[in-house]
Short mmCIF file of C-alpha atoms in Angstrom, two decimals:
data_model
loop_
_atom_site.label_atom_id
_atom_site.label_comp_id
_atom_site.label_asym_id
_atom_site.label_seq_id
_atom_site.Cartn_x
_atom_site.Cartn_y
_atom_site.Cartn_z
CA MET A 991 -15.07 -6.40 26.71
CA ALA A 992 -16.50 -8.12 23.64
CA SER A 993 -16.87 -11.91 23.94
CA ARG A 994 -16.05 -14.34 21.17
CA ASP A 995 -19.75 -14.60 20.34
CA ASP A 996 -20.15 -10.91 19.62
CA ASN A 997 -16.64 -9.96 18.45
CA PRO A 998 -16.82 -9.55 14.67
CA LEU A 999 -13.10 -10.30 14.30
CA LEU A 1000 -13.71 -13.83 15.57
CA GLN A 1001 -16.69 -14.74 13.44
CA ASP A 1002 -16.52 -16.86 10.33
CA PHE A 1003 -17.12 -14.63 7.33
CA THR A 1004 -16.92 -14.59 3.55
CA PHE A 1005 -16.42 -10.83 3.48
CA PRO A 1006 -14.77 -9.00 6.40
CA PRO A 1007 -17.27 -7.20 8.66
CA TYR A 1008 -15.80 -3.75 8.04
CA ASP A 1009 -18.99 -2.05 9.17
CA ALA A 1010 -18.99 -3.83 12.53
CA VAL A 1011 -15.35 -3.84 13.65
CA GLU A 1012 -14.47 -1.12 16.16
CA PRO A 1013 -11.26 -0.39 18.09
CA LYS A 1014 -12.79 -1.98 21.20
CA HIS A 1015 -12.86 -5.34 19.41
CA ILE A 1016 -9.15 -5.42 18.60
CA ARG A 1017 -7.52 -6.23 21.95
CA PRO A 1018 -9.88 -9.04 23.02
CA GLY A 1019 -10.31 -10.29 19.47
CA ILE A 1020 -6.63 -10.59 18.62
CA ARG A 1021 -5.77 -12.03 22.06
CA SER A 1022 -8.45 -14.69 21.69
CA LEU A 1023 -7.28 -15.51 18.18
CA LEU A 1024 -3.63 -15.76 19.28
CA ARG A 1025 -4.56 -18.15 22.09
CA LYS A 1026 -6.40 -20.37 19.62
CA LEU A 1027 -3.57 -20.27 17.07
CA GLU A 1028 -1.01 -20.95 19.81
CA GLY A 1029 -2.86 -24.16 20.61
CA GLU A 1030 -2.97 -25.11 16.94
CA LEU A 1031 0.77 -24.45 16.61
CA ILE A 1032 1.53 -26.67 19.60
CA GLU A 1033 -0.63 -29.41 18.09
CA LEU A 1034 1.12 -29.03 14.74
CA GLU A 1035 4.56 -29.28 16.34
CA ASN A 1036 3.47 -32.41 18.24
CA THR A 1037 2.07 -34.16 15.16
CA ALA A 1038 4.11 -32.71 12.29
CA GLU A 1039 5.34 -35.07 9.61
CA PRO A 1040 7.20 -34.16 6.40
CA THR A 1041 4.06 -34.53 4.28
CA TRP A 1042 1.73 -31.99 2.72
CA SER A 1043 -1.32 -33.05 4.72
CA LYS A 1044 0.48 -33.24 8.06
CA LEU A 1045 2.61 -30.11 7.73
CA VAL A 1046 1.73 -27.59 5.03
CA ILE A 1047 -2.06 -27.67 5.16
CA PRO A 1048 -2.34 -27.13 8.95
CA LEU A 1049 0.40 -24.50 8.76
CA GLU A 1050 -1.39 -22.63 5.99
CA LYS A 1051 -4.58 -22.58 8.04
CA ILE A 1052 -2.74 -20.95 10.95
CA VAL A 1053 -0.96 -18.42 8.72
CA ASP A 1054 -4.14 -17.63 6.79
CA ARG A 1055 -6.32 -17.00 9.83
CA LEU A 1056 -3.82 -14.62 11.39
CA SER A 1057 -3.25 -12.86 8.06
CA VAL A 1058 -6.96 -12.35 7.38
CA VAL A 1059 -7.90 -11.10 10.84
CA TRP A 1060 -4.83 -8.94 11.39
CA GLY A 1061 -5.34 -7.73 7.83
CA ILE A 1062 -8.59 -6.08 8.92
CA VAL A 1063 -6.78 -4.25 11.71
CA ASN A 1064 -3.91 -3.25 9.46
CA HIS A 1065 -6.32 -2.06 6.78
CA PHE A 1066 -8.13 0.17 9.26
CA ASN A 1067 -4.74 1.49 10.32
CA SER A 1068 -4.26 2.68 6.72
CA VAL A 1069 -7.72 4.00 5.86
CA LYS A 1070 -9.52 4.73 9.14
CA ASP A 1071 -6.93 6.15 11.52
CA ALA A 1072 -8.15 7.16 14.99
CA PRO A 1073 -6.57 7.55 18.46
CA GLU A 1074 -8.52 4.57 19.83
CA LEU A 1075 -7.32 2.39 16.96
CA ARG A 1076 -3.70 3.44 17.48
CA ALA A 1077 -3.87 2.68 21.19
CA ALA A 1078 -5.30 -0.79 20.54
CA ILE A 1079 -2.66 -1.61 17.92
CA GLU A 1080 0.17 -0.31 20.11
CA GLU A 1081 -0.92 -2.58 22.93
CA ILE A 1082 -1.66 -5.76 20.97
CA GLN A 1083 1.00 -5.60 18.25
CA PRO A 1084 3.85 -6.98 20.43
CA GLU A 1085 1.75 -10.06 21.17
CA LYS A 1086 1.08 -10.57 17.46
CA VAL A 1087 4.79 -10.18 16.62
CA GLU A 1088 5.73 -12.62 19.41
CA PHE A 1089 3.45 -15.29 17.95
CA GLN A 1090 4.72 -14.71 14.41
CA LEU A 1091 8.30 -15.13 15.58
CA LYS A 1092 7.39 -18.30 17.45
CA LEU A 1093 5.77 -19.66 14.29
CA ARG A 1094 8.61 -18.71 11.97
CA GLN A 1095 11.31 -19.87 14.38
CA SER A 1096 9.75 -23.28 14.99
CA LYS A 1097 12.55 -25.81 14.62
CA VAL A 1098 10.02 -28.62 14.26
CA ILE A 1099 8.40 -26.96 11.25
CA TYR A 1100 11.77 -25.96 9.80
CA HIS A 1101 13.21 -29.46 10.00
CA ALA A 1102 10.01 -30.93 8.56
CA PHE A 1103 10.33 -28.67 5.53
CA LYS A 1104 14.01 -29.63 5.23
CA ALA A 1105 12.98 -33.28 5.30
CA ILE A 1106 10.58 -32.67 2.41
CA ARG A 1107 13.32 -30.87 0.51
CA GLU A 1108 15.78 -33.72 1.05
CA SER A 1109 13.34 -36.60 0.52
CA SER A 1110 13.22 -38.90 -2.48
CA ASP A 1111 9.74 -37.51 -3.23
CA TRP A 1112 11.06 -33.99 -3.85
CA GLU A 1113 11.13 -34.32 -7.63
CA ASP A 1114 7.55 -35.55 -7.63
CA LEU A 1115 6.28 -32.26 -6.19
CA ASN A 1116 4.87 -29.73 -8.64
CA GLU A 1117 6.58 -26.36 -9.05
CA ALA A 1118 4.11 -24.56 -6.78
CA ARG A 1119 4.74 -26.94 -3.89
CA LYS A 1120 8.49 -26.78 -4.40
CA ARG A 1121 8.17 -23.00 -4.25
CA VAL A 1122 6.26 -23.21 -0.96
CA VAL A 1123 8.97 -25.38 0.62
CA GLN A 1124 11.83 -23.18 -0.60
CA MET A 1125 10.04 -20.03 0.51
CA LYS A 1126 9.29 -21.37 4.00
CA LEU A 1127 12.87 -22.53 4.50
CA LYS A 1128 14.21 -19.11 3.54
CA GLU A 1129 11.59 -17.34 5.68
CA ALA A 1130 12.64 -19.38 8.72
CA VAL A 1131 16.32 -18.59 8.25
CA LEU A 1132 15.65 -14.87 7.78
CA ASN A 1133 13.56 -14.91 10.96
CA GLY A 1134 16.31 -16.38 13.10
CA VAL A 1135 15.46 -20.08 13.27
CA SER A 1136 19.18 -20.93 13.39
CA LEU A 1137 19.92 -18.56 16.27
CA GLU A 1138 20.25 -19.89 19.80
CA ASP A 1139 19.70 -18.54 23.30
CA SER A 1140 20.85 -14.95 23.79
CA ARG A 1141 21.29 -14.34 20.06
CA ARG A 1142 17.71 -15.39 19.33
CA GLU A 1143 16.47 -13.39 22.30
CA ARG A 1144 18.24 -10.30 20.98
CA PHE A 1145 16.91 -10.92 17.46
CA ASN A 1146 13.36 -11.04 18.80
CA GLU A 1147 13.88 -7.84 20.77
CA ILE A 1148 15.04 -6.15 17.56
CA GLU A 1149 11.99 -7.38 15.63
CA GLN A 1150 9.66 -6.06 18.33
CA GLU A 1151 11.35 -2.67 18.37
CA LEU A 1152 11.42 -2.41 14.56
CA GLU A 1153 7.69 -3.13 14.40
CA LYS A 1154 6.99 -0.46 17.01
CA LEU A 1155 9.23 2.09 15.29
CA GLY A 1156 7.65 1.42 11.91
CA GLN A 1157 4.17 1.99 13.31
CA LYS A 1158 5.27 5.24 15.02
CA PHE A 1159 6.99 6.42 11.84
CA GLU A 1160 3.77 6.06 9.82
CA GLU A 1161 1.71 7.77 12.52
CA ASN A 1162 4.09 10.74 12.62
CA ILE A 1163 3.90 11.17 8.84
CA LEU A 1164 0.11 11.11 8.91
CA ASP A 1165 -0.11 13.54 11.84
CA ALA A 1166 2.42 15.94 10.36
CA THR A 1167 0.51 15.92 7.08
CA LYS A 1168 -2.75 16.68 8.88
CA ASN A 1169 -1.20 19.43 11.01
CA PHE A 1170 -0.35 21.76 8.14
CA GLU A 1171 -3.14 24.19 7.24
CA LYS A 1172 -2.72 27.50 5.43
CA LEU A 1173 -5.71 29.81 5.60
CA ILE A 1174 -5.93 32.12 2.58
CA THR A 1175 -8.40 34.96 2.23
CA ASP A 1176 -6.92 36.81 -0.74
CA LYS A 1177 -7.45 35.03 -4.06
CA LYS A 1178 -4.29 36.63 -5.47
CA GLU A 1179 -2.27 34.39 -3.18
CA ILE A 1180 -3.58 31.29 -4.94
CA GLN A 1181 -3.60 32.66 -8.47
CA GLY A 1182 -3.45 29.86 -11.02
CA LEU A 1183 -4.98 27.10 -8.93
CA PRO A 1184 -7.65 25.25 -10.92
CA PHE A 1185 -11.27 25.39 -9.89
CA THR A 1186 -11.19 21.73 -8.81
CA ILE A 1187 -8.58 22.48 -6.17
CA LEU A 1188 -10.23 25.76 -5.12
CA THR A 1189 -13.35 23.71 -4.49
CA ILE A 1190 -11.46 21.26 -2.30
CA ALA A 1191 -9.78 24.12 -0.40
CA SER A 1192 -13.09 25.88 0.21
CA GLU A 1193 -14.72 22.62 1.33
CA THR A 1194 -11.88 22.19 3.80
CA ALA A 1195 -12.51 25.71 5.07
CA ILE A 1196 -16.19 24.91 5.55
CA CYS A 1197 -15.27 21.83 7.59
CA LYS A 1198 -13.03 24.05 9.76
CA GLY A 1199 -15.85 26.44 10.59
CA TYR A 1200 -15.79 28.92 7.69
CA GLU A 1201 -19.36 28.13 6.70
CA GLU A 1202 -19.64 30.79 4.00
CA ALA A 1203 -16.56 29.65 2.08
CA THR A 1204 -16.93 29.18 -1.68
CA ALA A 1205 -14.56 28.15 -4.45
CA ASP A 1206 -14.85 31.61 -6.04
CA LYS A 1207 -14.62 33.88 -3.01
CA GLY A 1208 -12.99 31.78 -0.32
CA PRO A 1209 -11.68 31.63 2.23
CA TRP A 1210 -9.57 28.62 1.32
CA ILE A 1211 -7.48 26.27 3.40
CA VAL A 1212 -4.48 24.76 1.64
CA THR A 1213 -3.31 21.43 3.05
CA LEU A 1214 -0.67 18.83 2.24
CA ASP A 1215 -3.30 16.45 0.91
CA GLY A 1216 -1.89 14.90 -2.28
CA PRO A 1217 -4.14 16.53 -4.92
CA VAL A 1218 -3.82 19.97 -3.28
CA TYR A 1219 -0.07 19.79 -2.70
CA ARG A 1220 0.68 18.69 -6.26
CA SER A 1221 -1.59 21.32 -7.74
CA VAL A 1222 0.00 24.14 -5.75
CA LEU A 1223 3.47 23.18 -7.00
CA VAL A 1224 2.32 22.83 -10.60
CA HIS A 1225 -0.17 25.67 -11.00
CA CYS A 1226 0.13 28.33 -8.30
CA SER A 1227 1.91 31.46 -9.56
CA ASN A 1228 2.57 32.64 -5.99
CA ARG A 1229 6.17 31.54 -5.50
CA SER A 1230 6.21 32.15 -1.76
CA LEU A 1231 3.21 29.85 -1.28
CA ARG A 1232 4.83 27.20 -3.45
CA GLU A 1233 7.95 27.41 -1.29
CA GLU A 1234 5.99 27.26 1.96
CA VAL A 1235 3.96 24.25 0.86
CA PHE A 1236 7.01 22.47 -0.59
CA ARG A 1237 9.07 22.97 2.55
CA ALA A 1238 6.18 21.86 4.75
CA TYR A 1239 5.76 18.71 2.70
CA VAL A 1240 9.39 17.60 2.48
CA THR A 1241 10.04 18.36 6.16
CA ARG A 1242 6.98 16.50 7.48
CA ALA A 1243 7.82 14.67 10.70
CA SER A 1244 11.29 16.24 10.78
CA TYR A 1245 11.10 18.31 13.95
CA GLY A 1246 9.31 18.66 17.26
CA PRO A 1247 7.38 15.81 18.90
CA LEU A 1248 6.70 14.20 15.49
CA ASN A 1249 10.38 14.14 14.49
CA ASN A 1250 11.16 10.90 12.66
CA THR A 1251 14.90 11.52 12.43
CA PRO A 1252 15.82 9.63 15.63
CA LEU A 1253 13.43 6.86 14.58
CA ILE A 1254 15.18 6.52 11.22
CA GLU A 1255 18.59 6.46 12.86
CA ARG A 1256 17.43 3.78 15.30
CA ILE A 1257 15.85 1.70 12.52
CA LEU A 1258 19.13 1.76 10.59
CA GLN A 1259 21.07 0.69 13.68
CA LEU A 1260 18.68 -2.18 14.40
CA ARG A 1261 18.61 -3.37 10.80
CA LEU A 1262 22.40 -3.54 10.74
CA GLU A 1263 22.50 -5.41 14.03
CA LYS A 1264 19.81 -7.80 12.75
CA ALA A 1265 21.75 -8.43 9.55
CA LYS A 1266 24.92 -9.25 11.44
CA LEU A 1267 23.07 -11.61 13.79
CA LEU A 1268 21.90 -13.47 10.68
CA GLY A 1269 25.43 -13.60 9.29
CA TYR A 1270 25.18 -10.82 6.68
CA CYS A 1271 27.44 -7.80 6.26
CA ASN A 1272 24.60 -5.29 5.97
CA TYR A 1273 20.82 -5.03 5.74
CA ALA A 1274 20.88 -4.65 1.95
CA GLU A 1275 22.09 -8.25 1.73
CA VAL A 1276 19.16 -9.37 3.90
CA SER A 1277 16.69 -7.41 1.78
CA MET A 1278 17.98 -8.86 -1.48
CA GLU A 1279 17.45 -12.42 -0.25
CA THR A 1280 13.76 -12.13 -1.14
CA LYS A 1281 14.29 -10.33 -4.45
CA MET A 1282 15.42 -11.31 -7.93
CA ALA A 1283 18.06 -8.59 -8.05
CA THR A 1284 21.42 -8.52 -6.31
CA ILE A 1285 23.21 -5.55 -4.78
CA ASP A 1286 25.69 -5.47 -7.67
CA LYS A 1287 22.92 -5.60 -10.28
CA ALA A 1288 20.98 -2.85 -8.50
CA ASN A 1289 24.07 -0.63 -8.38
CA ASP A 1290 24.81 -1.34 -12.05
CA LEU A 1291 21.26 -0.33 -12.96
CA ILE A 1292 21.57 2.93 -11.03
CA LYS A 1293 24.80 3.71 -12.89
CA LYS A 1294 23.20 2.96 -16.25
CA LEU A 1295 20.23 5.16 -15.43
CA HIS A 1296 22.53 7.96 -14.31
CA ASN A 1297 24.63 7.78 -17.46
CA ALA A 1298 21.56 7.72 -19.69
CA SER A 1299 19.58 10.44 -17.93
CA TRP A 1300 22.04 12.97 -16.52
CA ARG A 1301 22.75 15.01 -19.65
CA PRO A 1302 19.10 15.03 -20.83
CA ALA A 1303 18.05 16.13 -17.34
CA VAL A 1304 20.57 18.98 -17.36
CA LYS A 1305 19.31 20.00 -20.81
CA ASP A 1306 15.70 19.92 -19.58
CA MET A 1307 16.62 22.16 -16.66
CA GLU A 1308 18.35 24.59 -19.01
CA ASP A 1309 15.23 24.70 -21.20
CA ILE A 1310 12.99 25.34 -18.18
CA ARG A 1311 15.32 28.04 -16.87
CA ASP A 1312 15.53 29.74 -20.29
CA PHE A 1313 11.75 29.65 -20.64
CA ALA A 1314 11.24 31.19 -17.19
CA ARG A 1315 13.88 33.84 -17.95
CA GLY A 1316 12.05 34.67 -21.17
CA ARG A 1317 8.89 35.24 -19.13
CA GLY A 1318 10.72 37.64 -16.83
CA ALA A 1319 10.72 35.32 -13.82
CA GLU A 1320 13.20 36.41 -11.14
CA GLU A 1321 13.61 32.81 -10.00
CA ALA A 1322 15.13 31.87 -13.37
CA LYS A 1323 18.59 32.82 -12.10
CA ASP A 1324 18.20 30.77 -8.92
CA MET A 1325 15.60 28.10 -9.65
CA SER A 1326 14.61 26.02 -6.63
CA HIS A 1327 12.72 22.77 -6.15
CA TRP A 1328 9.41 24.57 -5.73
CA ASP A 1329 9.87 26.29 -9.11
CA ILE A 1330 10.63 23.30 -11.32
CA ASN A 1331 7.16 21.75 -11.55
CA PHE A 1332 5.52 25.11 -12.07
CA TRP A 1333 7.76 26.23 -14.93
CA SER A 1334 7.94 22.77 -16.44
CA GLU A 1335 4.16 22.80 -16.78
CA ARG A 1336 4.20 26.30 -18.29
CA LEU A 1337 6.80 25.16 -20.84
CA ARG A 1338 4.72 22.11 -21.71
CA GLU A 1339 1.66 24.30 -22.22
CA ALA A 1340 3.62 26.64 -24.48
CA ASN A 1341 5.21 23.89 -26.58
CA TYR A 1342 2.31 21.49 -26.91
CA ASP A 1343 -0.78 23.55 -26.04
CA ILE A 1344 -1.69 20.99 -23.40
CA ASN A 1345 -3.06 21.96 -20.02
CA GLU A 1346 -3.30 19.10 -17.57
CA GLU A 1347 -6.29 20.61 -15.81
CA GLU A 1348 -8.19 21.07 -19.05
CA LEU A 1349 -7.92 17.34 -19.59
CA ARG A 1350 -9.79 16.52 -16.38
CA PRO A 1351 -13.31 16.68 -17.92
CA TYR A 1352 -12.25 13.93 -20.31
CA PHE A 1353 -11.44 11.61 -17.40
CA PRO A 1354 -14.41 11.40 -15.02
CA LEU A 1355 -13.92 8.45 -12.70
CA PRO A 1356 -16.98 6.44 -13.90
CA LYS A 1357 -15.80 6.69 -17.52
CA VAL A 1358 -12.24 5.74 -16.59
CA MET A 1359 -13.45 2.66 -14.71
CA ASP A 1360 -15.71 1.64 -17.61
CA CYS A 1361 -12.75 1.91 -19.99
CA LEU A 1362 -10.53 -0.05 -17.58
CA PHE A 1363 -13.12 -2.82 -17.27
CA ASN A 1364 -13.64 -2.94 -21.04
CA LEU A 1365 -9.89 -3.24 -21.51
CA THR A 1366 -9.61 -6.09 -19.04
CA LYS A 1367 -12.47 -7.87 -20.82
CA ARG A 1368 -10.59 -7.64 -24.14
CA LEU A 1369 -7.31 -8.74 -22.57
CA PHE A 1370 -8.47 -11.44 -20.17
CA ASP A 1371 -12.05 -12.27 -21.22
CA ILE A 1372 -13.51 -11.31 -17.85
CA ASP A 1373 -16.51 -9.21 -16.85
CA ILE A 1374 -16.49 -6.84 -13.89
CA GLU A 1375 -19.79 -5.71 -12.45
CA PRO A 1376 -20.86 -3.65 -9.44
CA ALA A 1377 -21.77 -5.73 -6.40
CA ASP A 1378 -22.45 -2.99 -3.86
CA GLY A 1379 -24.50 -4.19 -0.92
CA ILE A 1380 -23.30 -7.77 -0.65
CA ALA A 1381 -20.16 -6.91 1.35
CA PRO A 1382 -19.77 -4.43 4.22
CA VAL A 1383 -17.51 -1.42 3.54
CA TRP A 1384 -15.59 1.02 5.75
CA ASN A 1385 -16.62 4.28 4.03
CA LYS A 1386 -19.59 5.43 1.97
CA ASP A 1387 -17.33 6.14 -1.03
CA VAL A 1388 -16.03 2.57 -1.19
CA SER A 1389 -17.48 0.45 -4.00
CA PHE A 1390 -17.46 -3.33 -4.33
CA TYR A 1391 -17.16 -5.38 -7.52
CA ARG A 1392 -17.59 -8.96 -8.70
CA VAL A 1393 -15.28 -10.47 -11.33
CA LYS A 1394 -16.65 -13.18 -13.67
CA ASP A 1395 -14.95 -15.36 -16.24
CA SER A 1396 -16.18 -16.08 -19.77
CA SER A 1397 -18.62 -18.69 -18.46
CA THR A 1398 -20.15 -16.06 -16.08
CA THR A 1399 -18.72 -17.89 -13.07
CA THR A 1400 -17.63 -15.59 -10.26
CA ILE A 1401 -13.86 -15.86 -9.80
CA ALA A 1402 -12.98 -12.91 -7.53
CA TYR A 1403 -14.12 -9.74 -5.76
CA PHE A 1404 -12.50 -6.40 -5.00
CA TYR A 1405 -13.11 -3.18 -3.08
CA PHE A 1406 -12.26 0.21 -4.59
CA ASP A 1407 -11.54 3.14 -2.26
CA PRO A 1408 -10.61 5.99 -4.64
CA TYR A 1409 -10.64 9.31 -2.81
CA SER A 1410 -8.27 11.18 -0.56
CA ARG A 1411 -9.28 11.46 3.12
CA PRO A 1412 -6.28 13.13 4.76
CA SER A 1413 -7.76 13.12 8.25
CA GLU A 1414 -7.76 9.31 8.45
CA LYS A 1415 -6.15 7.78 5.37
CA ARG A 1416 -2.44 7.49 4.63
CA GLY A 1417 -1.11 8.85 1.37
CA GLY A 1418 -0.18 6.95 -1.77
CA ALA A 1419 -1.95 4.10 -3.52
CA TRP A 1420 -1.84 0.36 -3.00
CA MET A 1421 -3.41 -3.04 -3.50
CA ASP A 1422 -3.84 -5.19 -0.42
CA VAL A 1423 -4.87 -8.82 -0.18
CA VAL A 1424 -8.03 -9.57 1.82
CA VAL A 1425 -8.02 -13.31 1.19
CA GLY A 1426 -6.19 -15.37 -1.41
CA ARG A 1427 -7.26 -18.24 -3.60
CA THR A 1428 -6.69 -21.57 -1.85
CA VAL A 1429 -8.13 -25.07 -1.61
CA VAL A 1430 -7.25 -25.77 2.01
CA PHE A 1431 -10.69 -24.61 3.20
CA SER A 1432 -12.58 -26.51 0.50
CA SER A 1433 -14.17 -29.92 0.92
CA ASP A 1434 -13.64 -32.61 -1.68
CA HIS A 1435 -14.68 -31.51 -5.17
CA GLN A 1436 -15.57 -28.06 -3.89
CA PRO A 1437 -14.15 -24.98 -5.68
CA PRO A 1438 -11.27 -23.06 -4.05
CA ARG A 1439 -11.89 -20.01 -1.92
CA LEU A 1440 -12.13 -16.97 -4.18
CA PRO A 1441 -9.54 -14.19 -3.99
CA ILE A 1442 -10.57 -10.75 -2.66
CA CYS A 1443 -8.51 -7.56 -2.49
CA HIS A 1444 -8.61 -3.81 -1.90
CA VAL A 1445 -7.57 -1.21 -4.45
CA VAL A 1446 -6.91 2.04 -2.59
CA CYS A 1447 -6.05 5.43 -4.14
CA ASN A 1448 -5.91 9.06 -3.02
CA GLN A 1449 -7.33 10.99 -5.94
CA THR A 1450 -9.33 14.18 -6.14
CA PRO A 1451 -12.78 13.63 -4.56
CA PRO A 1452 -16.04 14.52 -6.31
CA PHE A 1453 -17.85 17.78 -5.60
CA LYS A 1454 -21.57 17.68 -4.84
CA ASP A 1455 -23.27 15.93 -7.78
CA LYS A 1456 -20.24 16.08 -10.08
CA PRO A 1457 -17.98 13.03 -10.47
CA SER A 1458 -14.31 13.00 -9.61
CA LEU A 1459 -12.44 14.48 -12.57
CA MET A 1460 -9.03 12.88 -12.85
CA THR A 1461 -5.62 13.99 -14.04
CA ILE A 1462 -3.80 11.66 -16.40
CA ARG A 1463 -1.46 10.81 -13.52
CA GLU A 1464 -4.42 9.72 -11.39
CA VAL A 1465 -5.61 7.54 -14.28
CA GLU A 1466 -2.15 5.96 -14.42
CA VAL A 1467 -2.28 5.19 -10.70
CA VAL A 1468 -5.65 3.44 -10.99
CA PHE A 1469 -4.44 1.33 -13.91
CA HIS A 1470 -1.21 0.54 -12.05
CA GLU A 1471 -2.87 -0.63 -8.85
CA PHE A 1472 -5.47 -2.56 -10.80
CA GLY A 1473 -2.61 -4.47 -12.43
CA HIS A 1474 -1.63 -5.70 -8.97
CA ALA A 1475 -5.26 -6.57 -8.29
CA LEU A 1476 -5.56 -8.56 -11.52
CA GLN A 1477 -2.49 -10.61 -10.65
CA HIS A 1478 -4.10 -11.45 -7.33
CA MET A 1479 -7.61 -12.07 -8.65
CA LEU A 1480 -6.94 -13.94 -11.89
CA THR A 1481 -4.57 -16.49 -10.40
CA LYS A 1482 -5.43 -20.13 -11.05
CA GLN A 1483 -2.96 -21.38 -8.47
CA ASP A 1484 -4.66 -23.41 -5.74
CA GLU A 1485 -1.71 -23.49 -3.33
CA GLY A 1486 -2.67 -20.57 -1.11
CA LEU A 1487 0.86 -19.83 0.10
CA VAL A 1488 1.96 -19.00 -3.45
CA SER A 1489 -1.26 -17.92 -5.20
CA GLY A 1490 -1.69 -14.45 -6.67
CA THR A 1491 1.12 -12.15 -5.60
CA GLN A 1492 2.15 -14.44 -2.74
CA GLY A 1493 5.60 -15.92 -3.06
CA ILE A 1494 6.67 -13.62 -5.90
CA GLU A 1495 9.86 -11.63 -5.50
CA TRP A 1496 9.09 -8.02 -4.68
CA ASP A 1497 10.92 -6.64 -7.72
CA ALA A 1498 8.88 -8.93 -10.00
CA VAL A 1499 5.52 -7.97 -8.52
CA GLU A 1500 5.60 -4.66 -10.42
CA ILE A 1501 5.51 -6.30 -13.86
CA ALA A 1502 1.73 -6.73 -13.98
CA SER A 1503 1.10 -3.19 -12.71
CA GLN A 1504 3.51 -1.63 -15.21
CA PHE A 1505 1.89 -3.66 -17.98
CA MET A 1506 -1.55 -2.24 -17.16
CA GLU A 1507 -0.21 1.29 -16.71
CA ASN A 1508 1.20 1.28 -20.24
CA TRP A 1509 -2.31 0.98 -21.66
CA CYS A 1510 -2.94 4.58 -20.62
CA TYR A 1511 -0.77 5.67 -23.56
CA GLN A 1512 -0.48 2.67 -25.89
CA ARG A 1513 -3.16 0.85 -27.85
#
């Protein structure tokens, strides 16, 4: 068992020790941290006063330390999956959830925040501090602070079970994705697949023991990894393979020991029970409490989108079906989901003479990142430069960057993990906070702690000495996630509980990312 002295999770650090943390550190590290934070919570409850220095600052230090350390564990859960890691998280997660509930259900802290809200000094607080108070009051209510005895006990049981089910759900998706492998030895079966994907499929075959595999001659192993799956549906002329891959993808974790159906049903039951314990009619009402939208506005938007898009969508399908019929395709009379992307791409090629794969050489990853950084310099007057080597990373393909303002002062850092690794990394793309900007750890007249984040994607990996060549969709994803990163990194808010993307309604968080994504097409 690792002691505090040699457990990297418990050390003070500027950059997380991603190269040193192992699954064996998680149980003792998190338990030791929780014991320490438990003591700090007890001290806070014993000394709390409705002032910023006696309530909010010590609370933020507790919240921040747990967030940063558990963030390392959670990050590994997303990008470095392994059986030992899963076992450690499964064992320690209930203890982490128990402490979070104790913190959020603290009546002492809740009433202290209410006292601030109701005090004569309320109007003297700046908007950021008012936001912190309002957010913490709502968080406490949504976490059951008003519940008593058996109702609170049941609420906590539900939260524990939901956390466990959510973790299992993600694991099943990842395992089901990894389990699908289609060995192909006849190139006719994968006719139409671009060379980039043939290369990935042959590399996969090599890793599985087919040492002589090549992109030209095979054999190839088709997986449900994002770049491969999408390419099969868009480019493979073998309809039976498209169907097999499509069905495998949409039915992941839908049967056998990895079946998520009972988990989903249980999650829905628990969410409804949780909502009713909190005094709501359904879980949608609970969810909307932390968003700008309302249920009625969301339903109205769906209706507007349906009315605006239905007829054009039907017309598009008719055009695709007519085009396929004109090419003698048997599936034109009974077009299925695995046919739409394929024939839509063929129609686009015919009408506009544009082939998505032929655009890849124009978007090598280094060039895309240079263009992105040049754009952010023009928009925000910042410089982004490589800083590899000053911060530990979790994979050799991860790069690290420093962000400087117009006076060359460092204002933020970020990690970039671009490539798909289906054996250990969950699908999709995201930005995650490592640490946020805050002044609570700064001495007098010292600058605030600088924000750091991850930008994680799942794009086509490079091959040998050639860079990753990106589709326009992959370019969009990078720009989108970098929009989230910019909102986190360029914040000038010193109140850590609401700096960056913290404290922003979830449906408003997407504004910055959509703004950056639009630059892929507009100048």
